[in-house]
Amino acid sequence: YANREALERTMNTGFAHYFSRRRGRLWRKGEDSGHVQRVKKVRVDCDGDSLVYVVEQTGPACHTGEESCFYRGVKVRKQKKP
């Protein structure tokens, strides 16, 4: 999650910053693990309410050791035809 302060810090430093709602504070990705995200681009959706950081990743992005936090799939049920 990135609030305004996290986005501003990201834009000013070139490294991905996020706001931890659990910890209640701003943090830089990799501050503990060393797995930093150097931000190459910030993209915004058509509504202007979602961002994607395009990054150069050092090490795994996910605390589980996976390359991305989006490594699990969701099974979608097929609907019966009417």
XYZ file of C-alpha atoms in Angstrom:
82
model
C 0.000 0.000 0.000
C 1.350 3.436 -0.893
C -0.144 6.563 0.600
C 0.773 10.072 -0.599
C 3.846 10.246 1.658
C 5.108 6.868 0.393
C 4.665 7.951 -3.224
C 6.464 11.249 -2.582
C 9.374 9.450 -0.900
C 9.498 6.969 -3.797
C 9.604 9.772 -6.362
C 12.277 11.698 -4.415
C 14.607 8.751 -3.736
C 14.042 6.416 -6.691
C 13.433 3.495 -4.300
C 10.020 1.971 -3.569
C 8.449 3.096 -0.304
C 5.192 1.837 1.146
C 2.987 2.572 4.132
C 2.487 -0.367 6.472
C -1.013 -0.198 7.906
C -0.100 -2.961 10.361
C 3.004 -1.163 11.673
C 1.515 2.299 11.148
C 4.618 3.672 9.466
C 6.387 4.333 6.195
C 9.022 1.817 5.107
C 11.467 1.331 2.224
C 11.266 -2.039 0.496
C 14.422 -3.939 1.426
C 15.321 -1.902 4.502
C 15.669 -5.159 6.469
C 16.212 -7.805 3.766
C 18.346 -5.812 1.333
C 15.912 -6.766 -1.455
C 15.383 -3.232 -2.705
C 13.184 -2.028 -5.550
C 14.748 0.670 -7.744
C 11.787 2.379 -9.401
C 12.108 2.804 -13.172
C 8.559 4.034 -13.883
C 5.348 4.748 -12.028
C 2.198 4.006 -14.013
C -1.300 5.190 -13.131
C -4.592 3.643 -14.239
C -7.251 5.416 -16.310
C -9.211 6.459 -13.191
C -6.140 7.853 -11.466
C -6.737 5.768 -8.337
C -4.233 2.909 -8.727
C -0.475 2.872 -9.272
C 2.003 0.286 -10.479
C 5.694 0.662 -9.743
C 7.855 -0.763 -12.539
C 11.009 -1.750 -10.675
C 14.432 -3.274 -10.937
C 14.240 -5.851 -8.155
C 17.213 -6.971 -6.068
C 16.484 -10.468 -4.716
C 12.978 -11.845 -4.177
C 10.174 -9.308 -3.777
C 8.064 -11.429 -1.429
C 8.901 -12.234 2.192
C 8.186 -15.897 1.302
C 11.182 -15.921 -1.038
C 9.049 -15.839 -4.192
C 9.973 -13.511 -7.059
C 6.610 -11.747 -6.659
C 3.938 -11.656 -3.970
C 1.441 -12.599 -6.706
C 2.553 -16.224 -7.143
C -0.682 -17.964 -6.082
C -3.598 -18.584 -8.404
C -7.323 -18.459 -7.716
C -9.555 -21.130 -9.174
C -12.452 -19.615 -11.108
C -15.629 -21.669 -11.404
C -17.196 -21.916 -14.802
C -20.833 -20.904 -14.886
C -23.365 -23.301 -16.333
C -24.855 -22.205 -19.611
C -28.490 -21.051 -19.303
